[in-house]
mmCIF file of C-alpha atoms in Angstrom:
data_model
loop_
_atom_site.group_PDB
_atom_site.id
_atom_site.type_symbol
_atom_site.label_atom_id
_atom_site.label_comp_id
_atom_site.label_asym_id
_atom_site.label_seq_id
_atom_site.Cartn_x
_atom_site.Cartn_y
_atom_site.Cartn_z
ATOM 1 C CA GLY V 67 24.100 -10.215 1.651
ATOM 2 C CA GLY V 68 21.724 -7.859 3.379
ATOM 3 C CA GLY V 69 19.437 -10.536 4.695
ATOM 4 C CA GLY V 70 16.699 -12.184 2.692
ATOM 5 C CA GLY V 71 16.999 -13.961 -0.601
ATOM 6 C CA GLY V 72 19.653 -13.837 -3.269
ATOM 7 C CA GLY V 73 18.440 -11.491 -5.956
ATOM 8 C CA ALA V 74 19.442 -7.867 -5.716
ATOM 9 C CA GLY V 75 19.501 -8.077 -1.959
ATOM 10 C CA GLY V 76 22.456 -10.281 -1.237
ATOM 11 C CA GLY V 77 24.342 -13.479 -1.905
ATOM 12 C CA GLY V 78 22.823 -16.901 -2.477
ATOM 13 C CA GLN V 79 21.455 -18.830 0.473
ATOM 14 C CA LEU V 80 22.811 -21.953 2.135
ATOM 15 C CA ALA V 81 21.260 -25.016 0.552
ATOM 16 C CA GLY V 82 18.638 -26.587 2.792
ATOM 17 C CA SER V 83 18.195 -23.479 4.954
ATOM 18 C CA PRO V 84 14.729 -21.947 5.468
ATOM 19 C CA GLN V 85 15.978 -18.945 3.451
ATOM 20 C CA ALA V 86 16.962 -21.168 0.528
ATOM 21 C CA GLU V 87 13.550 -22.812 0.627
ATOM 22 C CA ALA V 88 11.814 -19.434 0.846
ATOM 23 C CA GLU V 89 13.812 -18.216 -2.146
ATOM 24 C CA VAL V 90 12.542 -21.131 -4.238
ATOM 25 C CA ILE V 91 8.944 -20.484 -3.114
ATOM 26 C CA ALA V 92 9.158 -16.712 -3.703
ATOM 27 C CA LEU V 93 10.656 -17.084 -7.163
ATOM 28 C CA ARG V 94 8.033 -19.668 -8.092
ATOM 29 C CA ILE V 95 5.201 -17.351 -6.967
ATOM 30 C CA VAL V 96 6.531 -14.402 -8.987
ATOM 31 C CA ARG V 97 7.207 -16.468 -12.129
ATOM 32 C CA ARG V 98 3.864 -18.246 -11.895
ATOM 33 C CA LEU V 99 2.012 -14.925 -11.801
ATOM 34 C CA MET V 100 4.151 -13.627 -14.640
ATOM 35 C CA GLU V 101 3.052 -16.625 -16.688
ATOM 36 C CA LEU V 102 -0.615 -16.401 -15.671
ATOM 37 C CA SER V 103 -0.723 -12.655 -16.386
ATOM 38 C CA ASN V 104 -0.373 -13.427 -20.095
ATOM 39 C CA GLN V 105 -3.093 -16.079 -20.116
ATOM 40 C CA GLU V 106 -6.850 -15.964 -20.280
ATOM 41 C CA ARG V 107 -7.887 -14.701 -16.834
ATOM 42 C CA SER V 108 -10.966 -16.870 -16.611
ATOM 43 C CA ASP V 109 -8.735 -19.963 -16.394
ATOM 44 C CA TRP V 110 -7.578 -19.049 -12.884
ATOM 45 C CA ARG V 111 -10.315 -16.775 -11.660
ATOM 46 C CA TYR V 112 -11.530 -19.013 -8.835
ATOM 47 C CA ASN V 113 -8.771 -21.548 -8.265
ATOM 48 C CA LEU V 114 -5.553 -19.555 -7.877
ATOM 49 C CA GLN V 115 -3.395 -21.234 -5.235
ATOM 50 C CA LEU V 116 0.075 -19.707 -5.148
ATOM 51 C CA ALA V 117 1.406 -21.490 -2.070
ATOM 52 C CA THR V 118 0.609 -24.200 0.441
ATOM 53 C CA PHE V 119 -0.088 -23.401 4.084
ATOM 54 C CA ASP V 120 3.471 -24.378 5.096
ATOM 55 C CA GLU V 121 5.029 -22.360 2.264
ATOM 56 C CA ALA V 122 3.019 -19.249 3.149
ATOM 57 C CA LEU V 123 4.088 -19.544 6.804
ATOM 58 C CA LEU V 124 7.738 -19.994 5.856
ATOM 59 C CA LEU V 125 7.605 -16.916 3.611
ATOM 60 C CA CYS V 126 6.042 -14.855 6.428
ATOM 61 C CA GLY V 127 8.760 -15.988 8.836
ATOM 62 C CA CYS V 128 11.571 -15.050 6.452
ATOM 63 C CA VAL V 129 10.080 -11.700 5.412
ATOM 64 C CA VAL V 130 9.510 -10.572 8.990
ATOM 65 C CA GLU V 131 13.232 -11.010 9.701
ATOM 66 C CA ILE V 132 14.056 -8.566 6.887
ATOM 67 C CA LEU V 133 11.416 -6.054 8.042
ATOM 68 C CA ARG V 134 12.587 -6.319 11.645
ATOM 69 C CA ARG V 135 15.907 -4.750 10.639
ATOM 70 C CA GLU V 136 14.359 -1.812 8.774
ATOM 71 C CA ASP V 137 13.695 1.477 10.525
ATOM 72 C CA SER V 138 10.090 2.701 10.802
ATOM 73 C CA LEU V 139 11.194 5.360 8.275
ATOM 74 C CA VAL V 140 13.023 3.395 5.603
ATOM 75 C CA GLU V 141 15.518 5.050 3.211
ATOM 76 C CA VAL V 142 15.120 4.324 -0.498
ATOM 77 C CA PRO V 143 17.482 5.170 -3.390
ATOM 78 C CA LEU V 144 16.556 6.620 -6.795
ATOM 79 C CA PRO V 145 15.280 5.820 -9.374
ATOM 80 C CA CYS V 146 12.075 4.528 -7.892
ATOM 81 C CA ARG V 147 8.514 3.480 -8.727
ATOM 82 C CA VAL V 148 5.829 4.297 -6.151
ATOM 83 C CA TYR V 149 2.528 2.412 -6.098
ATOM 84 C CA GLY V 150 -0.561 3.561 -4.183
ATOM 85 C CA ASP V 151 -3.451 1.451 -2.857
ATOM 86 C CA ILE V 152 -3.836 -1.984 -4.477
ATOM 87 C CA HIS V 153 -6.644 -3.343 -2.265
ATOM 88 C CA GLY V 154 -6.421 -6.981 -3.313
ATOM 89 C CA GLN V 155 -6.884 -6.029 -6.965
ATOM 90 C CA LEU V 156 -4.262 -8.455 -8.300
ATOM 91 C CA LEU V 157 -5.493 -8.072 -11.883
ATOM 92 C CA ASP V 158 -4.644 -4.361 -11.955
ATOM 93 C CA LEU V 159 -1.256 -4.941 -10.325
ATOM 94 C CA LEU V 160 -0.369 -7.512 -13.007
ATOM 95 C CA GLU V 161 -1.544 -5.054 -15.679
ATOM 96 C CA PHE V 162 0.863 -2.455 -14.288
ATOM 97 C CA PHE V 163 3.756 -4.905 -14.210
ATOM 98 C CA ASN V 164 3.062 -6.004 -17.788
ATOM 99 C CA ALA V 165 2.560 -2.462 -19.096
ATOM 100 C CA PHE V 166 5.572 -0.837 -17.443
ATOM 101 C CA ALA V 167 8.015 -3.249 -15.762
ATOM 102 C CA TRP V 168 8.115 -6.233 -13.450
ATOM 103 C CA PRO V 169 10.207 -6.031 -10.283
ATOM 104 C CA ASP V 170 12.030 -9.085 -11.590
ATOM 105 C CA LYS V 171 15.508 -9.858 -12.815
ATOM 106 C CA ARG V 172 14.424 -11.801 -15.880
ATOM 107 C CA ARG V 173 11.708 -9.529 -17.223
ATOM 108 C CA GLY V 174 12.097 -6.248 -15.473
ATOM 109 C CA ASP V 175 14.182 -3.417 -14.117
ATOM 110 C CA ILE V 176 14.842 -4.570 -10.573
ATOM 111 C CA TRP V 177 18.631 -4.139 -10.848
ATOM 112 C CA SER V 178 18.281 -0.449 -11.662
ATOM 113 C CA MET V 179 15.007 0.487 -9.959
ATOM 114 C CA SER V 180 13.597 0.629 -6.415
ATOM 115 C CA TYR V 181 9.923 -0.128 -5.766
ATOM 116 C CA VAL V 182 7.790 1.361 -2.983
ATOM 117 C CA PHE V 183 4.283 0.043 -2.285
ATOM 118 C CA LEU V 184 2.347 2.516 -0.149
ATOM 119 C CA GLY V 185 0.067 0.211 1.813
ATOM 120 C CA ASP V 186 -3.515 -1.017 1.568
ATOM 121 C CA PHE V 187 -2.368 -4.193 -0.142
ATOM 122 C CA VAL V 188 -5.477 -5.966 1.152
ATOM 123 C CA ASP V 189 -9.282 -5.677 1.528
ATOM 124 C CA ARG V 190 -12.138 -4.918 -0.889
ATOM 125 C CA GLY V 191 -10.485 -6.760 -3.768
ATOM 126 C CA ALA V 192 -10.934 -10.464 -4.481
ATOM 127 C CA TYR V 193 -7.217 -11.407 -4.322
ATOM 128 C CA SER V 194 -5.971 -9.953 -1.010
ATOM 129 C CA CYS V 195 -4.114 -13.070 0.076
ATOM 130 C CA ASP V 196 -2.448 -13.469 -3.338
ATOM 131 C CA VAL V 197 -1.335 -9.821 -3.437
ATOM 132 C CA VAL V 198 0.331 -10.279 -0.027
ATOM 133 C CA LEU V 199 2.060 -13.479 -1.176
ATOM 134 C CA LEU V 200 3.341 -11.683 -4.279
ATOM 135 C CA LEU V 201 4.577 -8.605 -2.381
ATOM 136 C CA PHE V 202 6.183 -10.712 0.379
ATOM 137 C CA SER V 203 7.910 -12.767 -2.336
ATOM 138 C CA LEU V 204 9.283 -9.621 -3.982
ATOM 139 C CA LYS V 205 10.414 -8.233 -0.633
ATOM 140 C CA PHE V 206 12.226 -11.461 0.157
ATOM 141 C CA LEU V 207 13.913 -11.750 -3.244
ATOM 142 C CA TYR V 208 14.939 -8.080 -3.424
ATOM 143 C CA PRO V 209 15.118 -6.768 0.157
ATOM 144 C CA ARG V 210 17.089 -3.640 -0.748
ATOM 145 C CA LYS V 211 15.052 -2.833 -3.835
ATOM 146 C CA VAL V 212 11.434 -3.470 -2.785
ATOM 147 C CA PHE V 213 9.931 -1.525 0.134
ATOM 148 C CA LEU V 214 6.506 -2.189 1.622
ATOM 149 C CA VAL V 215 4.980 0.663 3.643
ATOM 150 C CA ARG V 216 2.039 0.072 5.949
ATOM 151 C CA GLY V 217 -1.479 1.317 5.174
ATOM 152 C CA ASN V 218 -4.516 1.606 7.448
ATOM 153 C CA HIS V 219 -5.823 -1.745 6.154
ATOM 154 C CA GLU V 220 -2.682 -3.610 7.283
ATOM 155 C CA ASP V 221 -4.397 -3.828 10.645
ATOM 156 C CA ARG V 222 -6.514 -6.637 12.136
ATOM 157 C CA LEU V 223 -9.250 -4.229 13.249
ATOM 158 C CA MET V 224 -9.783 -3.274 9.597
ATOM 159 C CA ASN V 225 -9.015 -6.386 7.615
ATOM 160 C CA ILE V 226 -11.113 -8.774 9.674
ATOM 161 C CA ASN V 227 -14.136 -7.024 8.145
ATOM 162 C CA TYR V 228 -13.146 -5.705 4.729
ATOM 163 C CA GLY V 229 -12.230 -8.932 2.944
ATOM 164 C CA PHE V 230 -8.698 -10.051 3.823
ATOM 165 C CA HIS V 231 -9.791 -12.456 6.569
ATOM 166 C CA GLU V 232 -12.322 -14.017 4.230
ATOM 167 C CA SER V 233 -9.716 -14.221 1.446
ATOM 168 C CA CYS V 234 -7.401 -16.197 3.754
ATOM 169 C CA THR V 235 -10.085 -18.610 4.942
ATOM 170 C CA ARG V 236 -11.355 -19.156 1.403
ATOM 171 C CA LYS V 237 -7.827 -19.941 0.220
ATOM 172 C CA PHE V 238 -6.562 -22.004 3.164
ATOM 173 C CA ALA V 239 -9.832 -23.332 4.641
ATOM 174 C CA ALA V 240 -9.423 -24.285 8.322
ATOM 175 C CA GLU V 241 -5.835 -23.063 8.336
ATOM 176 C CA GLY V 242 -6.802 -19.678 6.871
ATOM 177 C CA GLU V 243 -7.360 -18.129 10.295
ATOM 178 C CA PHE V 244 -3.759 -18.895 11.239
ATOM 179 C CA ILE V 245 -2.410 -17.477 7.952
ATOM 180 C CA TRP V 246 -4.469 -14.309 8.502
ATOM 181 C CA GLU V 247 -3.028 -13.941 12.026
ATOM 182 C CA ARG V 248 0.526 -14.587 10.836
ATOM 183 C CA MET V 249 0.316 -12.121 7.932
ATOM 184 C CA ASN V 250 -1.048 -9.494 10.322
ATOM 185 C CA ASP V 251 1.895 -10.230 12.641
ATOM 186 C CA VAL V 252 4.209 -9.425 9.722
ATOM 187 C CA PHE V 253 2.289 -6.195 8.972
ATOM 188 C CA GLU V 254 3.229 -4.930 12.460
ATOM 189 C CA PHE V 255 6.886 -4.900 11.345
ATOM 190 C CA LEU V 256 6.272 -2.817 8.203
ATOM 191 C CA PRO V 257 7.773 0.691 8.114
ATOM 192 C CA ILE V 258 5.195 3.482 8.312
ATOM 193 C CA ALA V 259 6.992 5.730 5.821
ATOM 194 C CA ALA V 260 9.775 5.750 3.236
ATOM 195 C CA LEU V 261 12.192 8.562 2.407
ATOM 196 C CA VAL V 262 13.357 8.576 -1.213
ATOM 197 C CA ASP V 263 16.707 10.255 -1.885
ATOM 198 C CA SER V 264 16.278 12.315 1.327
ATOM 199 C CA THR V 265 13.885 14.636 -0.565
ATOM 200 C CA ILE V 266 10.590 12.796 -1.078
ATOM 201 C CA LEU V 267 8.490 11.401 1.766
ATOM 202 C CA CYS V 268 6.234 8.451 0.903
ATOM 203 C CA ILE V 269 3.524 7.737 3.476
ATOM 204 C CA HIS V 270 0.118 6.072 3.247
ATOM 205 C CA GLY V 271 -2.153 8.751 4.733
ATOM 206 C CA GLY V 272 -0.304 11.933 5.556
ATOM 207 C CA ILE V 273 1.231 14.182 8.202
ATOM 208 C CA GLY V 274 -1.948 14.827 10.203
ATOM 209 C CA ASP V 275 -1.681 17.458 12.919
ATOM 210 C CA CYS V 276 1.151 15.908 14.936
ATOM 211 C CA ILE V 277 3.897 14.863 12.508
ATOM 212 C CA ASP V 278 6.274 17.809 12.323
ATOM 213 C CA THR V 279 9.682 16.348 11.490
ATOM 214 C CA LEU V 280 11.070 13.256 9.786
ATOM 215 C CA ASP V 281 12.434 12.239 13.177
ATOM 216 C CA ASP V 282 8.835 11.841 14.370
ATOM 217 C CA LEU V 283 8.627 8.891 11.945
ATOM 218 C CA ARG V 284 12.036 7.387 12.773
ATOM 219 C CA GLY V 285 12.953 4.864 15.430
ATOM 220 C CA ILE V 286 9.425 3.718 16.305
ATOM 221 C CA PRO V 287 9.962 0.345 18.011
ATOM 222 C CA LYS V 288 8.519 -2.719 16.303
ATOM 223 C CA PRO V 289 6.138 -4.465 16.350
ATOM 224 C CA ILE V 290 4.057 -1.330 15.747
ATOM 225 C CA GLN V 291 0.510 -1.537 17.072
ATOM 226 C CA VAL V 292 -2.215 0.785 15.790
ATOM 227 C CA VAL V 293 -4.412 1.946 18.659
ATOM 228 C CA GLY V 294 -8.181 1.608 18.289
ATOM 229 C CA GLU V 295 -8.973 5.122 19.437
ATOM 230 C CA ILE V 296 -7.487 8.364 20.676
ATOM 231 C CA ASN V 297 -8.282 9.237 24.283
ATOM 232 C CA SER V 298 -6.647 11.104 27.140
ATOM 233 C CA SER V 299 -4.037 8.376 27.665
ATOM 234 C CA THR V 300 -2.966 8.098 23.997
ATOM 235 C CA THR V 301 0.769 8.743 23.600
ATOM 236 C CA ARG V 302 2.138 11.127 20.989
ATOM 237 C CA GLN V 303 3.754 8.185 19.218
ATOM 238 C CA ASP V 304 0.418 6.388 18.938
ATOM 239 C CA ARG V 305 -1.113 9.565 17.481
ATOM 240 C CA ILE V 306 1.737 9.823 14.983
ATOM 241 C CA ILE V 307 1.131 6.242 13.818
ATOM 242 C CA LEU V 308 -2.621 6.834 13.447
ATOM 243 C CA HIS V 309 -2.159 10.065 11.516
ATOM 244 C CA ALA V 310 0.512 8.558 9.247
ATOM 245 C CA LEU V 311 -1.938 5.814 8.275
ATOM 246 C CA TRP V 312 -5.250 7.663 8.335
ATOM 247 C CA SER V 313 -5.021 11.432 7.712
ATOM 248 C CA ASP V 314 -5.929 13.216 4.454
ATOM 249 C CA PRO V 315 -5.304 16.604 2.858
ATOM 250 C CA THR V 316 -8.176 19.098 3.079
ATOM 251 C CA ASP V 317 -10.591 19.421 0.149
ATOM 252 C CA ASN V 318 -8.463 21.912 -1.775
ATOM 253 C CA ASP V 319 -5.629 24.438 -1.568
ATOM 254 C CA GLN V 320 -7.998 27.125 -0.243
ATOM 255 C CA VAL V 321 -8.757 25.151 2.942
ATOM 256 C CA LEU V 322 -5.912 25.915 5.352
ATOM 257 C CA GLY V 323 -5.111 24.604 8.808
ATOM 258 C CA VAL V 324 -6.263 21.372 10.435
ATOM 259 C CA HIS V 325 -9.864 20.151 10.237
ATOM 260 C CA SER V 326 -11.943 17.270 11.522
ATOM 261 C CA SER V 327 -12.148 14.229 9.273
ATOM 262 C CA PRO V 328 -15.214 12.389 7.979
ATOM 263 C CA ARG V 329 -13.218 9.241 8.766
ATOM 264 C CA GLY V 330 -13.796 9.829 12.474
ATOM 265 C CA LYS V 331 -12.364 11.563 15.506
ATOM 266 C CA ASN V 332 -9.061 9.674 15.518
ATOM 267 C CA THR V 333 -7.645 11.480 12.538
ATOM 268 C CA CYS V 334 -7.869 14.794 10.726
ATOM 269 C CA ARG V 335 -7.410 16.674 7.483
ATOM 270 C CA PHE V 336 -4.370 18.916 6.989
ATOM 271 C CA GLY V 337 -4.161 21.982 4.778
ATOM 272 C CA PRO V 338 -1.628 23.024 2.116
ATOM 273 C CA ASP V 339 -0.013 25.413 4.606
ATOM 274 C CA ARG V 340 0.896 22.432 6.797
ATOM 275 C CA VAL V 341 2.352 20.566 3.805
ATOM 276 C CA GLN V 342 4.468 23.507 2.695
ATOM 277 C CA ASP V 343 5.666 24.189 6.232
ATOM 278 C CA PHE V 344 6.544 20.507 6.757
ATOM 279 C CA ASN V 345 8.428 20.271 3.462
ATOM 280 C CA ARG V 346 10.352 23.471 4.106
ATOM 281 C CA ARG V 347 11.298 22.469 7.635
ATOM 282 C CA ASN V 348 12.461 19.013 6.552
ATOM 283 C CA GLY V 349 14.184 19.937 3.302
ATOM 284 C CA LEU V 350 11.673 17.958 1.216
ATOM 285 C CA LYS V 351 10.534 18.544 -2.338
ATOM 286 C CA LEU V 352 7.374 16.421 -2.229
ATOM 287 C CA ILE V 353 5.132 14.169 -0.150
ATOM 288 C CA ILE V 354 3.651 11.190 -2.011
ATOM 289 C CA ARG V 355 0.688 9.519 -0.322
ATOM 290 C CA ALA V 356 -2.131 7.141 -1.217
ATOM 291 C CA HIS V 357 -5.273 6.423 0.884
ATOM 292 C CA GLU V 358 -7.822 8.188 -1.344
ATOM 293 C CA CYS V 359 -9.202 7.181 -4.703
ATOM 294 C CA VAL V 360 -8.548 9.901 -7.317
ATOM 295 C CA GLN V 361 -10.093 10.260 -10.775
ATOM 296 C CA HIS V 362 -6.898 10.097 -12.846
ATOM 297 C CA GLY V 363 -4.957 7.785 -10.519
ATOM 298 C CA TYR V 364 -2.802 10.710 -9.331
ATOM 299 C CA GLU V 365 -3.634 14.199 -8.118
ATOM 300 C CA TYR V 366 -1.603 17.147 -6.805
ATOM 301 C CA PHE V 367 -2.290 19.267 -3.721
ATOM 302 C CA ALA V 368 -0.535 22.173 -1.992
ATOM 303 C CA SER V 369 0.652 23.766 -5.257
ATOM 304 C CA GLY V 370 2.385 20.573 -6.323
ATOM 305 C CA GLN V 371 4.055 19.779 -2.980
ATOM 306 C CA LEU V 372 1.868 16.741 -2.255
ATOM 307 C CA LEU V 373 0.804 14.010 -4.666
ATOM 308 C CA THR V 374 -1.911 11.404 -4.085
ATOM 309 C CA VAL V 375 -1.462 8.143 -6.004
ATOM 310 C CA PHE V 376 -4.000 5.302 -6.257
ATOM 311 C CA SER V 377 -3.142 2.162 -8.210
ATOM 312 C CA ALA V 378 -6.410 0.239 -8.585
ATOM 313 C CA THR V 379 -8.819 1.117 -11.397
ATOM 314 C CA ASN V 380 -12.624 1.331 -11.107
ATOM 315 C CA TYR V 381 -12.494 1.237 -7.300
ATOM 316 C CA CYS V 382 -14.911 -1.420 -6.014
ATOM 317 C CA ASN V 383 -16.694 -1.145 -9.397
ATOM 318 C CA GLU V 384 -18.215 2.044 -7.934
ATOM 319 C CA HIS V 385 -15.873 4.707 -9.368
ATOM 320 C CA ASN V 386 -14.613 4.994 -12.936
ATOM 321 C CA ASN V 387 -11.122 6.021 -11.878
ATOM 322 C CA ASP V 388 -7.826 5.425 -13.645
ATOM 323 C CA GLY V 389 -4.970 3.824 -11.714
ATOM 324 C CA ALA V 390 -1.473 5.286 -11.541
ATOM 325 C CA MET V 391 2.056 4.599 -10.371
ATOM 326 C CA VAL V 392 4.636 7.352 -9.999
ATOM 327 C CA ILE V 393 8.192 7.009 -11.253
ATOM 328 C CA LEU V 394 10.872 9.156 -9.629
ATOM 329 C CA VAL V 395 14.061 9.869 -11.577
ATOM 330 C CA ARG V 396 16.931 12.324 -11.357
ATOM 331 C CA ASP V 397 17.046 14.748 -14.269
ATOM 332 C CA GLU V 398 20.512 14.281 -15.773
ATOM 333 C CA TRP V 399 20.799 17.957 -16.749
ATOM 334 C CA THR V 400 19.559 19.718 -13.622
ATOM 335 C CA GLY V 401 20.200 17.015 -11.007
ATOM 336 C CA GLU V 402 16.637 17.596 -9.742
ATOM 337 C CA VAL V 403 14.328 14.726 -8.861
ATOM 338 C CA LYS V 404 11.389 14.618 -11.286
ATOM 339 C CA GLU V 405 8.161 12.661 -10.899
ATOM 340 C CA HIS V 406 6.161 11.178 -13.790
ATOM 341 C CA ALA V 407 2.834 9.370 -13.488
ATOM 342 C CA GLN V 408 2.346 6.149 -15.443
ATOM 343 C CA VAL V 409 -1.359 5.478 -15.843
ATOM 344 C CA ILE V 410 -3.684 2.593 -16.656
ATOM 345 C CA LYS V 411 -6.956 4.007 -17.924
ATOM 346 C CA SER V 412 -10.281 3.009 -16.437
ATOM 347 C CA GLY V 413 -11.761 0.173 -18.489
ATOM 348 C CA ALA V 414 -8.613 -0.398 -20.565
ATOM 349 C CA VAL V 415 -8.872 -3.999 -19.397
ATOM 350 C CA ASP V 416 -11.896 -5.558 -17.735
ATOM 351 C CA THR V 417 -10.727 -6.230 -14.187
ATOM 352 C CA SER V 418 -14.208 -5.911 -12.686
ATOM 353 C CA TYR V 419 -14.221 -9.382 -11.131
ATOM 354 C CA GLY V 420 -11.074 -8.466 -9.204
ATOM 355 C CA TRP V 421 -13.367 -6.646 -6.726
ATOM 356 C CA ASN V 422 -15.464 -8.407 -4.072
ATOM 357 C CA ASP V 423 -19.190 -8.325 -4.845
ATOM 358 C CA GLN V 424 -20.141 -7.539 -1.263
ATOM 359 C CA GLN V 425 -18.441 -4.701 0.583
ATOM 360 C CA PHE V 426 -18.494 -4.376 4.372
ATOM 361 C CA ARG V 427 -19.048 -0.655 3.764
ATOM 362 C CA ALA V 428 -19.397 1.553 0.727
ATOM 363 C CA PRO V 429 -16.024 2.784 -0.523
ATOM 364 C CA SER V 430 -14.978 6.291 0.481
ATOM 365 C CA PRO V 431 -15.976 9.076 -1.894
ATOM 366 C CA MET V 432 -13.504 9.856 -4.626
ATOM 367 C CA ARG V 433 -11.254 12.859 -4.074
ATOM 368 C CA ARG V 434 -11.919 15.494 -6.758
ATOM 369 C CA ALA V 435 -9.391 17.942 -8.159
ATOM 370 C CA ASP V 436 -11.921 20.749 -7.758
ATOM 371 C CA GLY V 437 -12.076 20.014 -4.040
ATOM 372 C CA SER V 438 -15.506 18.418 -3.974
ATOM 373 C CA HIS V 439 -15.939 14.778 -3.015
ATOM 374 C CA GLU V 440 -18.101 12.658 -5.274
ATOM 375 C CA THR V 441 -21.018 11.321 -3.299
ATOM 376 C CA VAL V 442 -21.873 7.685 -3.696
ATOM 377 C CA VAL V 443 -25.562 7.051 -3.318
ATOM 378 C CA ARG V 444 -26.179 3.425 -2.391
ATOM 379 C CA GLY V 445 -29.068 1.641 -0.815
ATOM 380 C CA ALA V 446 -26.989 0.455 2.089
ATOM 381 C CA GLY V 447 -25.412 3.825 2.756
ATOM 382 C CA VAL V 448 -22.294 4.029 4.865
ATOM 383 C CA ASP V 449 -23.070 1.961 7.908
ATOM 384 C CA ALA V 450 -21.732 2.219 11.412
ATOM 385 C CA GLY V 451 -18.547 0.519 12.512
ATOM 386 C CA PRO V 452 -18.035 -3.001 13.765
ATOM 387 C CA PRO V 453 -19.646 -4.043 17.056
ATOM 388 C CA GLY V 454 -18.028 -2.374 20.023
ATOM 389 C CA GLY V 455 -18.315 1.055 18.431
ATOM 390 C CA TRP V 456 -14.748 1.013 17.203
ATOM 391 C CA ALA V 457 -13.769 4.623 16.715
ATOM 392 C CA PHE V 458 -13.245 4.561 12.954
ATOM 393 C CA GLY V 459 -16.782 3.226 12.599
ATOM 394 C CA SER V 460 -18.207 6.577 11.610
ATOM 395 C CA ALA V 461 -16.541 6.581 8.229
ATOM 396 C CA PRO V 462 -15.484 4.120 5.571
ATOM 397 C CA GLY V 463 -11.826 3.227 5.174
ATOM 398 C CA SER V 464 -10.445 3.953 1.733
#
């Protein structure tokens, strides 16, 4: 089979091989969470342990071999579900799986459906390490059905501060540091974009000011490092990676061109004219991106040519936002690809303890359909970056 576990991805594994062992571990993690998702949450709030240190390392080693073979722009077939930021909010992710479908062969639609997760799996939420174990398990079991795309938080410079590092050390004690390093090693092999049915680009942040063609996103050698700052020696490829992970659309469809970003000088905001030009030039119908919290879990831009999707509700317990996932299907009458948002309403289920109490920095303002950004007034304010004046320090990372 196409590397990785049995499942939809390929044939069974040789007994006794690391892959066979990883398949057992991955399946156990998925089924355990499936079971727990139907139980009283308080029973496992503080003591969830999905894998041992050795099992987590083995899973990382097997998943990285699958990712190594994928292009930096990975091709995905229809139909497809696209998830936005999860940010360690395992409770919301399990709600989505229970409400709509699990990427599982026993209780889901994995044989007939692809899944794309658009990055920011970690940080801010209380279950970062568990979300990674779940997503790595799914990737291993179904390597040609589940696609993990990198977000700006799948980066040591970010996730040492925003909660993932602490999640690993809390879960694995003295060995947590090593798990954190190893998982970050795997993140460097993630694709930075996915192309669904050759017509829909899925990317965490956006096209910035330097991504002009799909070929700009293809063939980037792995491991992919994210540079700390843009300066005179920064290569075009390094800029492309930064903008793919960090850029945002402008405030609304009236703001054209390219503008500076409140996230700092290493990225930018791009207008609807850039989106429409990019889509036309590359034969695309739509760009789907994540990276910003939106009120209804999904929000259009550029006259419907770009869609932001965010899959965690009540972001950091600061915003009362819904969470959404987008399903892409081919209309059987017209042959056109259609997108539909599937939403979990804010407060439908109390998942408030899925967020960390303390945040390294206030969450980014919510993107508003009217083009304004909600301001969050907090005592702490938005503080400066980590020591060393790291260039993204001037703005919070969504």
